[in-house]
Amino acid sequence: MSKTAKSRGWISVPVLLLVVMLGLLLLQQQTVINDHKRFQLATEVLSQNVVWHNAYLALSDLTPSPGGGPSCIGFCSPSVEGWQSKMLEGQRVWLQRKRLSSLSVERWCASFDKKHIKCWWHDDSGAKREMWLTLP
């Protein structure tokens, strides 16, 4: 084998090692970035859960007002009326607690803008449900 063929082989091995090491460093950096993003998302979700939990606790202090009526068959949309405002965590939150006798359920709703609403339904049987609503 000639001298030039041997030297080309020795050049490619260090270059190959350099490429592998660079790839490993980039993989490690991407893992750190992904972990940071995951932590930020978890922190944001946790803070939102705290706000909704505090709204739920504020709703438990309210006295339910009658809602529904003969025109309310099946699902009863939260009305424009009957909201009470309260400051929670430095934000104004709108609360509504209604007793829907025709459905044997009590509906607790909370919103920051009266358009995107989180509601909890407490059935007389003890069942609890929750749902997000978006009003036009």
PDB file of C-alpha atoms in Angstrom:
ATOM      1  CA  MET A   1       0.000   0.000   0.000  1.00  0.00           C
ATOM      2  CA  SER A   2       1.334   3.414  -0.829  1.00  0.00           C
ATOM      3  CA  LYS A   3       2.186   6.048   1.749  1.00  0.00           C
ATOM      4  CA  THR A   4      -0.604   8.390   0.569  1.00  0.00           C
ATOM      5  CA  ALA A   5      -3.311   5.743   1.027  1.00  0.00           C
ATOM      6  CA  LYS A   6      -2.229   5.138   4.627  1.00  0.00           C
ATOM      7  CA  SER A   7      -2.228   8.834   5.522  1.00  0.00           C
ATOM      8  CA  ARG A   8      -5.720   9.346   4.114  1.00  0.00           C
ATOM      9  CA  GLY A   9      -7.013   6.656   6.458  1.00  0.00           C
ATOM     10  CA  TRP A  10      -5.445   8.351   9.446  1.00  0.00           C
ATOM     11  CA  ILE A  11      -7.056  11.657   8.515  1.00  0.00           C
ATOM     12  CA  SER A  12     -10.561  10.188   8.256  1.00  0.00           C
ATOM     13  CA  VAL A  13     -10.535   8.509  11.703  1.00  0.00           C
ATOM     14  CA  PRO A  14      -9.984  11.783  13.634  1.00  0.00           C
ATOM     15  CA  VAL A  15     -12.591  13.525  11.475  1.00  0.00           C
ATOM     16  CA  LEU A  16     -15.039  10.687  12.134  1.00  0.00           C
ATOM     17  CA  LEU A  17     -14.413  10.938  15.889  1.00  0.00           C
ATOM     18  CA  LEU A  18     -14.906  14.703  15.734  1.00  0.00           C
ATOM     19  CA  VAL A  19     -18.253  14.285  13.959  1.00  0.00           C
ATOM     20  CA  VAL A  20     -19.405  11.666  16.502  1.00  0.00           C
ATOM     21  CA  MET A  21     -18.376  13.870  19.448  1.00  0.00           C
ATOM     22  CA  LEU A  22     -20.117  16.891  17.918  1.00  0.00           C
ATOM     23  CA  GLY A  23     -23.275  14.820  17.434  1.00  0.00           C
ATOM     24  CA  LEU A  24     -23.194  13.665  21.062  1.00  0.00           C
ATOM     25  CA  LEU A  25     -22.752  17.241  22.296  1.00  0.00           C
ATOM     26  CA  LEU A  26     -25.698  18.426  20.180  1.00  0.00           C
ATOM     27  CA  LEU A  27     -27.828  15.556  21.502  1.00  0.00           C
ATOM     28  CA  GLN A  28     -26.940  16.457  25.084  1.00  0.00           C
ATOM     29  CA  GLN A  29     -27.739  20.137  24.465  1.00  0.00           C
ATOM     30  CA  GLN A  30     -31.122  19.246  22.927  1.00  0.00           C
ATOM     31  CA  THR A  31     -31.932  17.052  25.938  1.00  0.00           C
ATOM     32  CA  VAL A  32     -31.197  19.943  28.308  1.00  0.00           C
ATOM     33  CA  ILE A  33     -33.361  22.311  26.225  1.00  0.00           C
ATOM     34  CA  ASN A  34     -36.239  19.799  26.151  1.00  0.00           C
ATOM     35  CA  ASP A  35     -36.022  19.309  29.925  1.00  0.00           C
ATOM     36  CA  HIS A  36     -36.161  23.082  30.418  1.00  0.00           C
ATOM     37  CA  LYS A  37     -39.222  23.408  28.150  1.00  0.00           C
ATOM     38  CA  ARG A  38     -40.938  20.522  29.946  1.00  0.00           C
ATOM     39  CA  PHE A  39     -40.279  22.182  33.319  1.00  0.00           C
ATOM     40  CA  GLN A  40     -41.694  25.516  32.090  1.00  0.00           C
ATOM     41  CA  LEU A  41     -44.831  23.800  30.763  1.00  0.00           C
ATOM     42  CA  ALA A  42     -45.332  21.888  34.014  1.00  0.00           C
ATOM     43  CA  THR A  43     -44.942  25.108  36.015  1.00  0.00           C
ATOM     44  CA  GLU A  44     -47.493  26.883  33.809  1.00  0.00           C
ATOM     45  CA  VAL A  45     -50.014  24.032  34.093  1.00  0.00           C
ATOM     46  CA  LEU A  46     -49.556  23.894  37.861  1.00  0.00           C
ATOM     47  CA  SER A  47     -50.134  27.638  38.243  1.00  0.00           C
ATOM     48  CA  GLN A  48     -53.309  27.406  36.115  1.00  0.00           C
ATOM     49  CA  ASN A  49     -54.543  24.526  38.267  1.00  0.00           C
ATOM     50  CA  VAL A  50     -53.954  26.618  41.401  1.00  0.00           C
ATOM     51  CA  VAL A  51     -56.035  29.475  39.960  1.00  0.00           C
ATOM     52  CA  TRP A  52     -58.929  27.160  39.029  1.00  0.00           C
ATOM     53  CA  HIS A  53     -58.692  25.426  42.405  1.00  0.00           C
ATOM     54  CA  ASN A  54     -58.970  28.813  44.135  1.00  0.00           C
ATOM     55  CA  ALA A  55     -61.974  29.683  41.935  1.00  0.00           C
ATOM     56  CA  TYR A  56     -63.575  26.378  42.922  1.00  0.00           C
ATOM     57  CA  LEU A  57     -63.014  27.161  46.609  1.00  0.00           C
ATOM     58  CA  ALA A  58     -64.541  30.629  46.135  1.00  0.00           C
ATOM     59  CA  LEU A  59     -67.578  29.010  44.491  1.00  0.00           C
ATOM     60  CA  SER A  60     -68.037  26.742  47.498  1.00  0.00           C
ATOM     61  CA  ASP A  61     -68.571  29.871  49.631  1.00  0.00           C
ATOM     62  CA  LEU A  62     -71.390  31.178  47.401  1.00  0.00           C
ATOM     63  CA  THR A  63     -75.052  30.440  47.972  1.00  0.00           C
ATOM     64  CA  PRO A  64     -76.639  28.828  44.909  1.00  0.00           C
ATOM     65  CA  SER A  65     -79.293  30.815  43.078  1.00  0.00           C
ATOM     66  CA  PRO A  66     -82.127  29.121  41.205  1.00  0.00           C
ATOM     67  CA  GLY A  67     -81.497  28.547  37.528  1.00  0.00           C
ATOM     68  CA  GLY A  68     -82.999  26.760  34.602  1.00  0.00           C
ATOM     69  CA  GLY A  69     -86.764  26.765  34.533  1.00  0.00           C
ATOM     70  CA  PRO A  70     -89.257  25.375  32.034  1.00  0.00           C
ATOM     71  CA  SER A  71     -87.216  26.571  29.043  1.00  0.00           C
ATOM     72  CA  CYS A  72     -84.171  24.635  30.250  1.00  0.00           C
ATOM     73  CA  ILE A  73     -84.394  21.091  28.944  1.00  0.00           C
ATOM     74  CA  GLY A  74     -81.164  19.105  28.921  1.00  0.00           C
ATOM     75  CA  PHE A  75     -78.156  21.423  28.866  1.00  0.00           C
ATOM     76  CA  CYS A  76     -78.609  24.910  30.341  1.00  0.00           C
ATOM     77  CA  SER A  77     -76.105  27.453  29.088  1.00  0.00           C
ATOM     78  CA  PRO A  78     -74.682  29.838  31.693  1.00  0.00           C
ATOM     79  CA  SER A  79     -76.689  33.014  31.347  1.00  0.00           C
ATOM     80  CA  VAL A  80     -75.236  36.474  30.930  1.00  0.00           C
ATOM     81  CA  GLU A  81     -76.798  37.401  34.264  1.00  0.00           C
ATOM     82  CA  GLY A  82     -76.039  36.088  37.701  1.00  0.00           C
ATOM     83  CA  TRP A  83     -72.257  36.406  37.689  1.00  0.00           C
ATOM     84  CA  GLN A  84     -70.408  37.649  40.764  1.00  0.00           C
ATOM     85  CA  SER A  85     -66.894  39.051  40.468  1.00  0.00           C
ATOM     86  CA  LYS A  86     -64.071  38.378  42.872  1.00  0.00           C
ATOM     87  CA  MET A  87     -60.318  39.030  42.851  1.00  0.00           C
ATOM     88  CA  LEU A  88     -58.209  35.853  42.979  1.00  0.00           C
ATOM     89  CA  GLU A  89     -54.424  35.814  42.630  1.00  0.00           C
ATOM     90  CA  GLY A  90     -54.547  39.424  41.407  1.00  0.00           C
ATOM     91  CA  GLN A  91     -57.021  38.597  38.625  1.00  0.00           C
ATOM     92  CA  ARG A  92     -60.744  39.305  38.384  1.00  0.00           C
ATOM     93  CA  VAL A  93     -62.701  36.084  38.138  1.00  0.00           C
ATOM     94  CA  TRP A  94     -66.422  35.777  37.444  1.00  0.00           C
ATOM     95  CA  LEU A  95     -68.283  33.174  39.485  1.00  0.00           C
ATOM     96  CA  GLN A  96     -71.735  31.682  39.092  1.00  0.00           C
ATOM     97  CA  ARG A  97     -73.389  29.023  41.222  1.00  0.00           C
ATOM     98  CA  LYS A  98     -76.819  27.828  40.089  1.00  0.00           C
ATOM     99  CA  ARG A  99     -79.195  25.170  41.350  1.00  0.00           C
ATOM    100  CA  LEU A 100     -80.895  23.487  38.385  1.00  0.00           C
ATOM    101  CA  SER A 101     -83.742  21.679  40.134  1.00  0.00           C
ATOM    102  CA  SER A 102     -85.210  20.281  36.916  1.00  0.00           C
ATOM    103  CA  LEU A 103     -81.941  18.419  36.311  1.00  0.00           C
ATOM    104  CA  SER A 104     -81.209  17.606  39.986  1.00  0.00           C
ATOM    105  CA  VAL A 105     -77.834  19.255  39.634  1.00  0.00           C
ATOM    106  CA  GLU A 106     -75.920  22.248  40.921  1.00  0.00           C
ATOM    107  CA  ARG A 107     -73.647  24.004  38.411  1.00  0.00           C
ATOM    108  CA  TRP A 108     -70.583  25.956  39.504  1.00  0.00           C
ATOM    109  CA  CYS A 109     -68.941  28.097  36.797  1.00  0.00           C
ATOM    110  CA  ALA A 110     -65.876  30.338  36.781  1.00  0.00           C
ATOM    111  CA  SER A 111     -64.471  32.539  34.022  1.00  0.00           C
ATOM    112  CA  PHE A 112     -61.991  35.330  33.471  1.00  0.00           C
ATOM    113  CA  ASP A 113     -63.798  36.758  30.434  1.00  0.00           C
ATOM    114  CA  LYS A 114     -67.348  35.271  30.504  1.00  0.00           C
ATOM    115  CA  LYS A 115     -66.588  33.584  27.182  1.00  0.00           C
ATOM    116  CA  HIS A 116     -64.228  30.765  28.155  1.00  0.00           C
ATOM    117  CA  ILE A 117     -65.883  29.143  31.136  1.00  0.00           C
ATOM    118  CA  LYS A 118     -64.961  26.205  33.329  1.00  0.00           C
ATOM    119  CA  CYS A 119     -67.973  24.538  34.941  1.00  0.00           C
ATOM    120  CA  TRP A 120     -68.363  21.818  37.519  1.00  0.00           C
ATOM    121  CA  TRP A 121     -71.625  19.901  37.873  1.00  0.00           C
ATOM    122  CA  HIS A 122     -72.545  18.404  41.234  1.00  0.00           C
ATOM    123  CA  ASP A 123     -75.296  15.845  40.767  1.00  0.00           C
ATOM    124  CA  ASP A 124     -77.662  15.086  43.653  1.00  0.00           C
ATOM    125  CA  SER A 125     -76.470  11.467  43.449  1.00  0.00           C
ATOM    126  CA  GLY A 126     -72.956  12.639  44.371  1.00  0.00           C
ATOM    127  CA  ALA A 127     -71.453  12.445  40.882  1.00  0.00           C
ATOM    128  CA  LYS A 128     -69.176  15.312  39.849  1.00  0.00           C
ATOM    129  CA  ARG A 129     -68.320  16.376  36.311  1.00  0.00           C
ATOM    130  CA  GLU A 130     -66.405  19.256  34.815  1.00  0.00           C
ATOM    131  CA  MET A 131     -66.357  20.819  31.367  1.00  0.00           C
ATOM    132  CA  TRP A 132     -64.958  23.773  29.438  1.00  0.00           C
ATOM    133  CA  LEU A 133     -67.475  25.958  27.600  1.00  0.00           C
ATOM    134  CA  THR A 134     -66.899  28.634  24.989  1.00  0.00           C
ATOM    135  CA  LEU A 135     -69.717  31.110  24.475  1.00  0.00           C
ATOM    136  CA  PRO A 136     -70.089  33.249  21.338  1.00  0.00           C
TER     137      PRO A 136
END
